[in-house]
Amino acid sequence: MQTDALFWKMLVFDRVDEMDVEKVTIAFGTIDLVAKGRTTGATCPDCGRHSERVHGSYQRRLRDLPLGERGVVILLKVRRFVCDARTCPRRTFVESFAWLTCPYSRFTTRLGRLLEHIGLALAGRAAPGWRPNWASLPGG
């Protein structure tokens, strides 16, 4: 499994040294990658002080670009750190994966860009051959 994790890290996170792929599961047309940050600490966004004191962690589920006919889901373990600066108004903060996704987003930046390009190319039009089902609408 170690060589598989290394293969998937090189395939999905090419030239990204800050990530480790812990586990890969392929089932039901979906590739699930369990990943985490490799750095020992993070910098507080308010005061700029570096902290290595972990307060806790949680998992984010991010959709990524499909690979062949399979959907890719990144299960990202995100750590929450404690800011020890007394003058800082922020007590805890999370490690940033700005190159991978935006805060509160449910998909990666590259998938977001692709969806944006598709939306601009279609100019808000529906797919060819699509017709609304008026009977399913209220009052229809």
PDB file of N, CA and C in Angstrom, residues 60 86 104 116 123 136:
ATOM      1  N   ARG A  60     -12.179  17.197   6.087  1.00  0.00           N
ATOM      2  CA  ARG A  60     -12.922  17.852   5.013  1.00  0.00           C
ATOM      3  C   ARG A  60     -13.055  16.889   3.851  1.00  0.00           C
ATOM      4  N   ARG A  86      -0.568  36.546  23.376  1.00  0.00           N
ATOM      5  CA  ARG A  86      -1.553  37.125  24.312  1.00  0.00           C
ATOM      6  C   ARG A  86      -2.339  38.270  23.688  1.00  0.00           C
ATOM      7  N   TYR A 104     -14.347  26.742   3.379  1.00  0.00           N
ATOM      8  CA  TYR A 104     -15.756  26.340   3.294  1.00  0.00           C
ATOM      9  C   TYR A 104     -16.146  25.728   1.951  1.00  0.00           C
ATOM     10  N   GLU A 116     -16.246  26.565 -13.728  1.00  0.00           N
ATOM     11  CA  GLU A 116     -16.410  27.956 -14.151  1.00  0.00           C
ATOM     12  C   GLU A 116     -16.261  28.087 -15.662  1.00  0.00           C
ATOM     13  N   ALA A 123     -22.699  29.746 -21.337  1.00  0.00           N
ATOM     14  CA  ALA A 123     -23.350  31.045 -21.124  1.00  0.00           C
ATOM     15  C   ALA A 123     -24.667  30.901 -20.372  1.00  0.00           C
ATOM     16  N   SER A 136     -43.787  18.283 -13.375  1.00  0.00           N
ATOM     17  CA  SER A 136     -43.233  18.096 -12.038  1.00  0.00           C
ATOM     18  C   SER A 136     -43.203  19.393 -11.230  1.00  0.00           C
TER      19      SER A 136
END
